Amino acid sequence: MGKKAVVLGGGGAKGAYEIGVMEALIELRFDYQIVTGTSVGSLNGALFAQKDLKLAKKMWLDIDTTRVLDIDDLSPEEINYKELGKLLVEKKGLSYRNLEKLLTEVISEEKIRAAGVDFGLVTVRYPLMQPVQLFVDQIEEGKLIDYLLASAACFPAMKKHEIDGEKYIDGGYYDNLPIDLAIARGAREIVAVDLEAVGVMRKEKRRPDVSVITVKSEWPLGPMLIFDREQAKRNMKQGYADTLKAFGKSEGKKFCFRLGETEKIFQRVYPYMEKRKEEIFCDANNALIHMAQMSADALYKKRFHSNRRLQREELYQAMCEGLMEIFEFDRFFPYTYHSMVKELIHSYETIDDAPAHILEEKIAEIGRTKKFIENIDSLTALIAKIDRKVIVKYLIRMLKQMQGGNNERGIFYLFFICIPLETTSAMFYLALTDRLRQSFAGRILLRGQ
């Protein structure tokens, strides 16, 4: 019978995300027998092997850059990439005595060896660039922390780590997500945590008897070398939420929905959205329409990390989440159709769209000259100075005017080309409210708009 494994990728300060995954796996009762990791994934892997969630969370919530890197010249508040870059050049790589001290406080080699979890890590022997993949039962007693430091020696930002006269650097130079290492130890059910950080990503050999669930974030996890407690807290919550989605316990891509709610959103909005599209894109020969559709297609393929044409369900869900992102929804709250609608309407009503007046003169100029394509760059630059929520509210008003035949469609197509996320979000909101006007409860929610 195959074993269960967790594979943890490298990514420096992004690694707090993996502790959120650990919390979710405990809740899901995913009883792993193997853990492999690279760089920060190996450090977290040791905590996974100890199965001490409380200690792991405490370490990441107490952490800052000065506790990981030897920086005596700056306080945690003063550290940024510019200052860090200066130090890296001056010192030709930072030492990691502080990290060694931290690991000594939280990692128990004795507990790991007695835990019954096969724990493996990846490092690279320098200068031969020779991969070294070791499980704890292959590491000499008393030297586990040394090999953890070797796996996480992020050269050239950090100095090379020496063990028994040999120099080692970060395992990400060979394999930043060591899935094959887990398979070699008998893993058949694998949860792989990809921090999408700099490093070599080796393609694992696909095997019909091996199942791999990949957990990764749709949101930025912050910089690799700046350790910030608030970012760590967000990353842990993100790792937890994404793991539940990966196991089918909730839905959504960038946001969280209770099971069945994304289908409910699609079914209720679909006919109204299709009607909107027919009204807006009625001139099949208009070159601006083709440019607008290409712009939206490229946007949503990128958001779905896909080269294929998206299904309608995927596209409308992405539009919904785009609107939620612009309106700054809580990305960890498990929404239902009704709670999402209620919050959207409340958010819309609180937007002060007065700053959009600076667009009026530009729009009037474009309308007079009909020079749509020539104004793409200037309009994009102007839009960048205005809050995205304000832009969406402005576009919703423009769409309403278009319904009455009181607006120039070419200008809307121009917005579509420049800012497809905001434009499709406005279309989605209007389709959503069209649907609500068909019900008594919806009319109450919309009262005042």
CSV table of C-alpha atoms in Angstrom, one decimal:
chain,number,residue,atom,x,y,z
A,1,MET,CA,0.0,0.0,0.0
A,2,GLY,CA,1.4,3.4,-1.0
A,3,LYS,CA,2.3,6.0,1.6
A,4,LYS,CA,1.1,9.6,2.0
A,5,ALA,CA,3.6,12.4,1.6
A,6,VAL,CA,3.9,16.2,1.8
A,7,VAL,CA,6.4,17.9,-0.5
A,8,LEU,CA,7.3,21.5,0.5
A,9,GLY,CA,8.8,23.9,-2.0
A,10,GLY,CA,11.4,26.6,-1.4
A,11,GLY,CA,10.6,30.3,-1.2
A,12,GLY,CA,12.2,32.1,1.8
A,13,ALA,CA,9.8,34.3,3.6
A,14,LYS,CA,6.8,33.0,1.6
A,15,GLY,CA,7.2,29.8,3.6
A,16,ALA,CA,4.6,30.8,6.3
A,17,TYR,CA,2.1,29.6,3.7
A,18,GLU,CA,3.2,26.0,4.3
A,19,ILE,CA,2.3,26.2,7.9
A,20,GLY,CA,-1.3,27.1,6.9
A,21,VAL,CA,-1.2,24.0,4.8
A,22,MET,CA,0.0,22.0,7.8
A,23,GLU,CA,-3.0,23.2,9.9
A,24,ALA,CA,-5.5,22.3,7.1
A,25,LEU,CA,-3.9,18.8,6.6
A,26,ILE,CA,-4.3,18.1,10.4
A,27,GLU,CA,-7.9,19.2,10.2
A,28,LEU,CA,-8.4,17.0,7.1
A,29,ARG,CA,-6.7,14.1,8.8
A,30,PHE,CA,-4.2,13.7,6.1
A,31,ASP,CA,-1.8,11.4,8.0
A,32,TYR,CA,1.4,11.7,6.1
A,33,GLN,CA,4.3,9.3,6.5
A,34,ILE,CA,6.8,11.1,4.3
A,35,VAL,CA,7.9,14.8,4.1
A,36,THR,CA,10.4,16.2,1.6
A,37,GLY,CA,11.4,19.8,1.2
A,38,THR,CA,13.9,22.2,-0.2
A,39,SER,CA,15.3,25.4,1.3
A,40,VAL,CA,12.6,26.9,3.6
A,41,GLY,CA,10.5,23.8,2.6
A,42,SER,CA,13.2,21.7,4.4
A,43,LEU,CA,13.0,23.9,7.5
A,44,ASN,CA,9.2,23.7,7.6
A,45,GLY,CA,9.5,20.0,6.7
A,46,ALA,CA,11.4,19.4,9.9
A,47,LEU,CA,8.5,21.0,11.8
A,48,PHE,CA,6.0,18.8,9.8
A,49,ALA,CA,8.1,15.8,10.8
A,50,GLN,CA,7.8,16.9,14.5
A,51,LYS,CA,4.0,17.4,13.9
A,52,ASP,CA,4.1,20.4,16.3
A,53,LEU,CA,1.7,22.9,14.7
A,54,LYS,CA,1.7,25.2,17.7
A,55,LEU,CA,5.5,25.6,17.7
A,56,ALA,CA,5.5,26.1,13.9
A,57,LYS,CA,2.9,28.8,14.1
A,58,LYS,CA,4.7,30.5,17.0
A,59,MET,CA,8.0,30.5,15.1
A,60,TRP,CA,6.5,32.2,12.0
A,61,LEU,CA,4.5,34.7,14.0
A,62,ASP,CA,7.5,35.7,16.0
A,63,ILE,CA,9.9,35.9,13.0
A,64,ASP,CA,11.5,38.9,11.4
A,65,THR,CA,14.4,39.4,9.0
A,66,THR,CA,16.9,40.0,11.7
A,67,ARG,CA,16.1,36.6,13.3
A,68,VAL,CA,16.9,34.9,10.0
A,69,LEU,CA,19.8,36.9,8.5
A,70,ASP,CA,22.7,38.4,10.4
A,71,ILE,CA,21.9,42.1,10.0
A,72,ASP,CA,23.2,44.1,12.9
A,73,ASP,CA,23.1,47.5,11.2
A,74,LEU,CA,19.4,47.8,10.7
A,75,SER,CA,16.2,47.3,12.7
A,76,PRO,CA,13.4,45.2,11.3
A,77,GLU,CA,11.5,48.4,10.4
A,78,GLU,CA,14.4,49.8,8.4
A,79,ILE,CA,14.9,46.7,6.2
A,80,ASN,CA,13.9,46.8,2.6
A,81,TYR,CA,15.3,45.4,-0.6
A,82,LYS,CA,17.4,48.5,-1.3
A,83,GLU,CA,19.1,48.4,2.1
A,84,LEU,CA,19.3,44.6,1.9
A,85,GLY,CA,21.0,44.8,-1.5
A,86,LYS,CA,23.6,47.2,-0.2
A,87,LEU,CA,24.5,44.7,2.7
A,88,LEU,CA,24.6,41.8,0.3
A,89,VAL,CA,27.2,43.6,-1.9
A,90,GLU,CA,29.2,44.8,1.1
A,91,LYS,CA,29.4,41.5,2.9
A,92,LYS,CA,29.4,39.2,-0.2
A,93,GLY,CA,26.5,37.3,1.2
A,94,LEU,CA,24.9,37.3,4.6
A,95,SER,CA,25.8,34.9,7.4
A,96,TYR,CA,23.0,32.8,9.1
A,97,ARG,CA,24.1,32.4,12.7
A,98,ASN,CA,20.8,33.9,13.7
A,99,LEU,CA,18.9,31.3,11.6
A,100,GLU,CA,21.1,28.6,13.2
A,101,LYS,CA,20.2,29.8,16.6
A,102,LEU,CA,16.5,29.9,15.7
A,103,LEU,CA,16.5,26.4,14.3
A,104,THR,CA,18.3,25.1,17.5
A,105,GLU,CA,15.4,26.6,19.5
A,106,VAL,CA,12.6,25.0,17.5
A,107,ILE,CA,14.0,21.8,15.8
A,108,SER,CA,14.5,18.7,17.8
A,109,GLU,CA,16.6,16.2,15.9
A,110,GLU,CA,15.8,13.6,18.5
A,111,LYS,CA,12.0,14.0,18.1
A,112,ILE,CA,12.3,13.9,14.3
A,113,ARG,CA,14.3,10.6,14.4
A,114,ALA,CA,11.7,9.1,16.7
A,115,ALA,CA,8.6,10.5,15.0
A,116,GLY,CA,8.2,7.7,12.4
A,117,VAL,CA,8.1,10.2,9.5
A,118,ASP,CA,10.5,9.8,6.6
A,119,PHE,CA,12.0,13.3,6.3
A,120,GLY,CA,14.1,14.2,3.3
A,121,LEU,CA,15.8,17.3,2.1
A,122,VAL,CA,17.7,18.7,-0.9
A,123,THR,CA,20.9,20.7,-1.0
A,124,VAL,CA,23.7,21.2,-3.6
A,125,ARG,CA,27.4,20.5,-3.2
A,126,TYR,CA,29.4,23.6,-4.4
A,127,PRO,CA,31.2,24.3,-6.7
A,128,LEU,CA,30.5,20.9,-8.4
A,129,MET,CA,26.7,21.8,-8.4
A,130,GLN,CA,26.1,18.2,-7.4
A,131,PRO,CA,22.7,17.4,-6.0
A,132,VAL,CA,22.6,15.9,-2.5
A,133,GLN,CA,19.3,14.4,-1.5
A,134,LEU,CA,19.2,12.9,2.0
A,135,PHE,CA,16.7,11.4,4.4
A,136,VAL,CA,17.2,11.9,8.1
A,137,ASP,CA,18.2,8.2,8.4
A,138,GLN,CA,21.1,8.9,6.0
A,139,ILE,CA,22.3,12.0,8.0
A,140,GLU,CA,24.9,11.5,10.7
A,141,GLU,CA,23.4,12.1,14.2
A,142,GLY,CA,23.9,15.6,15.4
A,143,LYS,CA,24.1,17.1,11.9
A,144,LEU,CA,20.5,17.6,10.9
A,145,ILE,CA,20.5,21.3,11.6
A,146,ASP,CA,23.7,21.6,9.5
A,147,TYR,CA,22.0,20.0,6.5
A,148,LEU,CA,18.9,22.1,7.0
A,149,LEU,CA,21.1,25.2,6.8
A,150,ALA,CA,22.8,23.8,3.7
A,151,SER,CA,19.4,23.2,2.1
A,152,ALA,CA,18.4,26.8,2.8
A,153,ALA,CA,21.8,28.5,2.0
A,154,CYS,CA,20.3,30.9,-0.6
A,155,PHE,CA,23.5,31.7,-2.4
A,156,PRO,CA,24.6,34.4,-3.3
A,157,ALA,CA,22.3,36.3,-0.9
A,158,MET,CA,23.6,34.0,1.9
A,159,LYS,CA,27.0,32.5,2.3
A,160,LYS,CA,27.7,28.9,1.4
A,161,HIS,CA,27.4,26.5,4.3
A,162,GLU,CA,30.3,24.1,5.1
A,163,ILE,CA,29.9,20.6,6.5
A,164,ASP,CA,33.0,18.4,7.0
A,165,GLY,CA,35.1,20.5,4.7
A,166,GLU,CA,32.4,20.5,1.9
A,167,LYS,CA,30.5,23.6,0.8
A,168,TYR,CA,26.8,23.5,0.1
A,169,ILE,CA,24.2,25.9,-1.3
A,170,ASP,CA,20.4,26.1,-1.6
A,171,GLY,CA,18.7,22.9,-2.8
A,172,GLY,CA,16.6,25.1,-5.2
A,173,TYR,CA,19.5,25.1,-7.6
A,174,TYR,CA,18.6,21.4,-8.2
A,175,ASP,CA,15.0,20.8,-7.3
A,176,ASN,CA,12.8,23.4,-5.6
A,177,LEU,CA,9.8,21.0,-5.2
A,178,PRO,CA,11.2,17.5,-4.6
A,179,ILE,CA,8.2,15.3,-5.6
A,180,ASP,CA,10.4,12.5,-7.1
A,181,LEU,CA,12.3,12.3,-3.9
A,182,ALA,CA,9.1,11.5,-2.0
A,183,ILE,CA,8.0,9.0,-4.7
A,184,ALA,CA,11.4,7.2,-4.4
A,185,ARG,CA,10.5,6.6,-0.7
A,186,GLY,CA,7.2,5.0,-1.6
A,187,ALA,CA,4.8,8.0,-1.7
A,188,ARG,CA,1.7,7.4,-3.7
A,189,GLU,CA,-0.6,10.1,-2.4
A,190,ILE,CA,1.2,13.5,-2.4
A,191,VAL,CA,0.3,17.0,-1.4
A,192,ALA,CA,2.9,19.3,-3.1
A,193,VAL,CA,3.1,22.9,-1.9
A,194,ASP,CA,4.4,25.2,-4.6
A,195,LEU,CA,5.5,28.7,-3.4
A,196,GLU,CA,6.2,29.6,-7.0
A,197,ALA,CA,9.6,31.1,-6.0
A,198,VAL,CA,12.9,31.3,-7.9
A,199,GLY,CA,14.4,27.8,-8.3
A,200,VAL,CA,14.7,24.8,-10.6
A,201,MET,CA,11.3,23.0,-11.0
A,202,ARG,CA,11.9,19.5,-12.2
A,203,LYS,CA,9.1,17.7,-14.0
A,204,GLU,CA,8.2,14.7,-11.9
A,205,LYS,CA,7.8,11.4,-13.8
A,206,ARG,CA,4.1,10.9,-14.3
A,207,ARG,CA,2.9,7.6,-12.9
A,208,PRO,CA,-0.6,6.2,-13.0
A,209,ASP,CA,-0.2,4.9,-9.4
A,210,VAL,CA,0.8,8.3,-8.0
A,211,SER,CA,-1.7,11.0,-7.1
A,212,VAL,CA,-0.4,14.6,-6.7
A,213,ILE,CA,-2.5,17.4,-5.3
A,214,THR,CA,-0.7,20.7,-5.8
A,215,VAL,CA,-1.5,23.6,-3.4
A,216,LYS,CA,-0.4,27.1,-4.4
A,217,SER,CA,-1.6,30.7,-4.0
A,218,GLU,CA,-3.4,32.9,-6.5
A,219,TRP,CA,-2.3,35.9,-4.4
A,220,PRO,CA,1.2,37.3,-4.0
A,221,LEU,CA,3.0,35.9,-0.9
A,222,GLY,CA,5.4,38.7,-0.5
A,223,PRO,CA,9.2,39.0,-1.0
A,224,MET,CA,11.5,36.1,-0.4
A,225,LEU,CA,14.1,37.8,1.9
A,226,ILE,CA,11.9,40.2,3.9
A,227,PHE,CA,10.4,38.4,6.8
A,228,ASP,CA,7.3,40.3,8.1
A,229,ARG,CA,4.9,39.0,10.8
A,230,GLU,CA,1.8,40.5,9.2
A,231,GLN,CA,2.6,39.0,5.8
A,232,ALA,CA,3.4,35.7,7.6
A,233,LYS,CA,0.0,35.7,9.2
A,234,ARG,CA,-1.8,36.4,5.9
A,235,ASN,CA,0.3,33.6,4.2
A,236,MET,CA,-0.7,31.1,6.8
A,237,LYS,CA,-4.4,31.9,6.4
A,238,GLN,CA,-3.9,31.7,2.6
A,239,GLY,CA,-2.2,28.3,2.9
A,240,TYR,CA,-5.1,27.0,5.1
A,241,ALA,CA,-7.8,28.3,2.7
A,242,ASP,CA,-6.1,27.0,-0.4
A,243,THR,CA,-5.6,23.5,1.0
A,244,LEU,CA,-9.3,23.2,1.8
A,245,LYS,CA,-10.1,24.2,-1.8
A,246,ALA,CA,-7.6,21.7,-3.1
A,247,PHE,CA,-9.3,19.0,-1.2
A,248,GLY,CA,-12.8,20.1,-2.4
A,249,LYS,CA,-14.0,21.4,1.0
A,250,SER,CA,-14.7,24.8,-0.5
A,251,GLU,CA,-14.7,26.5,-3.9
A,252,GLY,CA,-13.3,29.5,-5.7
A,253,LYS,CA,-9.9,30.6,-7.1
A,254,LYS,CA,-8.9,33.8,-5.5
A,255,PHE,CA,-11.8,33.9,-3.0
A,256,CYS,CA,-13.6,31.2,-1.0
A,257,PHE,CA,-17.1,30.0,-1.5
A,258,ARG,CA,-19.1,27.3,0.2
A,259,LEU,CA,-19.7,24.2,-1.9
A,260,GLY,CA,-22.3,24.7,-4.6
A,261,GLU,CA,-22.3,28.5,-4.4
A,262,THR,CA,-20.2,29.1,-7.6
A,263,GLU,CA,-22.7,27.1,-9.6
A,264,LYS,CA,-25.5,29.0,-8.1
A,265,ILE,CA,-23.9,32.3,-9.1
A,266,PHE,CA,-23.4,31.1,-12.6
A,267,GLN,CA,-26.9,29.9,-13.0
A,268,ARG,CA,-28.5,33.1,-11.7
A,269,VAL,CA,-26.3,35.5,-13.6
A,270,TYR,CA,-25.7,33.6,-16.9
A,271,PRO,CA,-28.8,34.7,-18.9
A,272,TYR,CA,-28.5,38.3,-17.9
A,273,MET,CA,-24.8,38.4,-18.8
A,274,GLU,CA,-25.4,36.8,-22.2
A,275,LYS,CA,-28.1,39.5,-22.8
A,276,ARG,CA,-25.6,42.2,-21.8
A,277,LYS,CA,-23.0,40.8,-24.2
A,278,GLU,CA,-25.4,40.8,-27.1
A,279,GLU,CA,-26.4,44.4,-26.5
A,280,ILE,CA,-22.8,45.7,-26.1
A,281,PHE,CA,-21.1,43.7,-28.9
A,282,CYS,CA,-23.9,44.0,-31.5
A,283,ASP,CA,-21.6,45.3,-34.3
A,284,ALA,CA,-19.6,42.2,-35.4
A,285,ASN,CA,-17.6,44.2,-37.9
A,286,ASN,CA,-16.2,46.8,-35.4
A,287,ALA,CA,-12.4,46.5,-35.1
A,288,LEU,CA,-12.5,47.9,-31.5
A,289,ILE,CA,-14.8,45.0,-30.5
A,290,HIS,CA,-12.2,42.5,-31.7
A,291,MET,CA,-9.4,44.3,-29.8
A,292,ALA,CA,-11.6,44.4,-26.7
A,293,GLN,CA,-12.4,40.7,-26.9
A,294,MET,CA,-8.7,39.8,-27.4
A,295,SER,CA,-7.8,42.0,-24.4
A,296,ALA,CA,-10.3,40.2,-22.1
A,297,ASP,CA,-9.4,36.8,-23.4
A,298,ALA,CA,-5.7,37.4,-22.7
A,299,LEU,CA,-6.5,38.7,-19.2
A,300,TYR,CA,-8.6,35.7,-18.1
A,301,LYS,CA,-6.3,33.1,-19.6
A,302,LYS,CA,-3.5,34.7,-17.5
A,303,ARG,CA,-5.7,34.7,-14.4
A,304,PHE,CA,-6.5,31.0,-15.0
A,305,HIS,CA,-2.8,30.1,-16.0
A,306,SER,CA,-4.3,28.6,-19.1
A,307,ASN,CA,-3.7,28.7,-22.9
A,308,ARG,CA,-7.1,27.2,-23.7
A,309,ARG,CA,-10.4,29.0,-24.3
A,310,LEU,CA,-12.2,29.2,-20.9
A,311,GLN,CA,-15.6,27.7,-20.4
A,312,ARG,CA,-18.4,30.1,-19.7
A,313,GLU,CA,-18.7,28.9,-16.0
A,314,GLU,CA,-15.0,29.7,-15.5
A,315,LEU,CA,-15.1,33.0,-17.3
A,316,TYR,CA,-18.1,34.3,-15.3
A,317,GLN,CA,-16.6,33.0,-12.0
A,318,ALA,CA,-13.4,34.9,-12.8
A,319,MET,CA,-15.4,38.1,-13.6
A,320,CYS,CA,-17.2,37.7,-10.2
A,321,GLU,CA,-13.9,37.3,-8.4
A,322,GLY,CA,-12.4,40.2,-10.3
A,323,LEU,CA,-15.3,42.4,-9.0
A,324,MET,CA,-14.7,41.1,-5.5
A,325,GLU,CA,-11.0,41.8,-5.8
A,326,ILE,CA,-11.6,45.4,-6.9
A,327,PHE,CA,-14.2,45.9,-4.1
A,328,GLU,CA,-11.6,44.5,-1.6
A,329,PHE,CA,-13.6,41.6,-0.3
A,330,ASP,CA,-12.2,39.4,2.5
A,331,ARG,CA,-10.4,36.6,0.6
A,332,PHE,CA,-10.6,34.2,3.5
A,333,PHE,CA,-14.4,34.4,4.3
A,334,PRO,CA,-16.5,31.5,2.9
A,335,TYR,CA,-19.1,33.3,0.8
A,336,THR,CA,-22.5,32.2,-0.3
A,337,TYR,CA,-24.3,33.7,-3.3
A,338,HIS,CA,-26.5,35.8,-0.9
A,339,SER,CA,-23.6,37.0,1.3
A,340,MET,CA,-21.6,37.9,-1.8
A,341,VAL,CA,-24.5,39.9,-3.4
A,342,LYS,CA,-25.2,41.7,-0.1
A,343,GLU,CA,-21.6,42.8,0.3
A,344,LEU,CA,-21.3,43.9,-3.4
A,345,ILE,CA,-24.3,46.1,-3.1
A,346,HIS,CA,-23.1,47.7,0.1
A,347,SER,CA,-19.7,48.3,-1.3
A,348,TYR,CA,-21.1,49.9,-4.4
A,349,GLU,CA,-23.3,52.2,-2.4
A,350,THR,CA,-20.3,53.5,-0.4
A,351,ILE,CA,-18.1,54.4,-3.4
A,352,ASP,CA,-17.7,58.1,-3.9
A,353,ASP,CA,-17.3,58.4,-7.6
A,354,ALA,CA,-16.7,62.2,-7.6
A,355,PRO,CA,-13.0,61.7,-8.6
A,356,ALA,CA,-14.1,60.2,-11.9
A,357,HIS,CA,-14.9,63.8,-13.1
A,358,ILE,CA,-11.3,64.0,-14.4
A,359,LEU,CA,-12.3,61.4,-17.0
A,360,GLU,CA,-15.1,63.5,-18.4
A,361,GLU,CA,-13.0,66.0,-20.3
A,362,LYS,CA,-10.9,63.2,-21.8
A,363,ILE,CA,-14.0,61.2,-22.8
A,364,ALA,CA,-15.5,64.3,-24.4
A,365,GLU,CA,-12.3,64.9,-26.4
A,366,ILE,CA,-12.2,61.3,-27.6
A,367,GLY,CA,-15.9,61.4,-28.5
A,368,ARG,CA,-15.4,64.6,-30.6
A,369,THR,CA,-12.3,63.3,-32.5
A,370,LYS,CA,-13.3,59.6,-32.7
A,371,LYS,CA,-9.6,58.8,-32.3
A,372,PHE,CA,-10.1,55.7,-30.2
A,373,ILE,CA,-6.9,53.7,-30.9
A,374,GLU,CA,-4.7,56.8,-30.8
A,375,ASN,CA,-5.9,57.5,-27.2
A,376,ILE,CA,-5.3,54.0,-25.7
A,377,ASP,CA,-2.0,55.0,-23.9
A,378,SER,CA,-3.2,58.4,-22.7
A,379,LEU,CA,-6.5,56.9,-21.3
A,380,THR,CA,-4.6,54.1,-19.6
A,381,ALA,CA,-2.3,56.5,-17.9
A,382,LEU,CA,-5.2,58.7,-16.7
A,383,ILE,CA,-7.1,55.7,-15.4
A,384,ALA,CA,-4.1,54.5,-13.4
A,385,LYS,CA,-4.4,57.6,-11.2
A,386,ILE,CA,-8.0,56.8,-10.1
A,387,ASP,CA,-9.2,54.2,-7.6
A,388,ARG,CA,-10.4,51.0,-9.3
A,389,LYS,CA,-13.7,51.0,-7.4
A,390,VAL,CA,-14.4,54.5,-8.7
A,391,ILE,CA,-13.6,53.4,-12.3
A,392,VAL,CA,-16.0,50.4,-12.0
A,393,LYS,CA,-18.8,52.6,-10.7
A,394,TYR,CA,-18.2,55.1,-13.6
A,395,LEU,CA,-18.3,52.2,-16.1
A,396,ILE,CA,-21.6,50.9,-14.6
A,397,ARG,CA,-23.1,54.3,-15.1
A,398,MET,CA,-21.8,54.4,-18.7
A,399,LEU,CA,-23.4,51.0,-19.4
A,400,LYS,CA,-26.7,52.2,-18.1
A,401,GLN,CA,-26.5,55.2,-20.4
A,402,MET,CA,-25.6,52.9,-23.3
A,403,GLN,CA,-28.9,51.0,-22.6
A,404,GLY,CA,-30.7,54.2,-23.3
A,405,GLY,CA,-28.7,55.0,-26.4
A,406,ASN,CA,-27.1,58.0,-24.7
A,407,ASN,CA,-23.4,57.1,-25.0
A,408,GLU,CA,-20.7,56.4,-27.5
A,409,ARG,CA,-20.0,52.6,-27.7
A,410,GLY,CA,-16.6,53.2,-29.1
A,411,ILE,CA,-15.5,54.8,-25.8
A,412,PHE,CA,-16.7,51.8,-23.8
A,413,TYR,CA,-14.8,49.5,-26.2
A,414,LEU,CA,-11.7,51.7,-25.5
A,415,PHE,CA,-12.1,51.1,-21.8
A,416,PHE,CA,-12.5,47.4,-22.5
A,417,ILE,CA,-9.1,47.4,-24.3
A,418,CYS,CA,-7.3,49.4,-21.6
A,419,ILE,CA,-8.8,47.9,-18.5
A,420,PRO,CA,-10.6,44.6,-19.2
A,421,LEU,CA,-10.8,43.5,-15.6
A,422,GLU,CA,-12.6,46.7,-14.5
A,423,THR,CA,-14.8,46.7,-17.6
A,424,THR,CA,-16.0,43.0,-17.3
A,425,SER,CA,-16.5,43.6,-13.5
A,426,ALA,CA,-18.9,46.4,-14.4
A,427,MET,CA,-20.7,44.2,-16.8
A,428,PHE,CA,-21.0,41.4,-14.2
A,429,TYR,CA,-22.3,43.8,-11.6
A,430,LEU,CA,-25.0,45.1,-13.9
A,431,ALA,CA,-26.0,41.6,-15.0
A,432,LEU,CA,-26.2,40.7,-11.3
A,433,THR,CA,-28.5,43.6,-10.4
A,434,ASP,CA,-30.6,42.9,-13.5
A,435,ARG,CA,-31.3,39.5,-12.0
A,436,LEU,CA,-32.0,41.0,-8.6
A,437,ARG,CA,-34.7,43.3,-10.0
A,438,GLN,CA,-36.7,40.3,-10.9
A,439,SER,CA,-37.2,39.4,-7.3
A,440,PHE,CA,-38.9,41.3,-4.4
A,441,ALA,CA,-35.9,40.7,-2.0
A,442,GLY,CA,-33.5,41.9,-4.7
A,443,ARG,CA,-35.5,45.1,-5.2
A,444,ILE,CA,-35.2,45.8,-1.5
A,445,LEU,CA,-31.4,45.3,-1.6
A,446,LEU,CA,-31.2,47.6,-4.7
A,447,ARG,CA,-33.3,50.4,-3.2
A,448,GLY,CA,-31.5,53.7,-3.4
A,449,GLN,CA,-29.3,52.8,-6.4
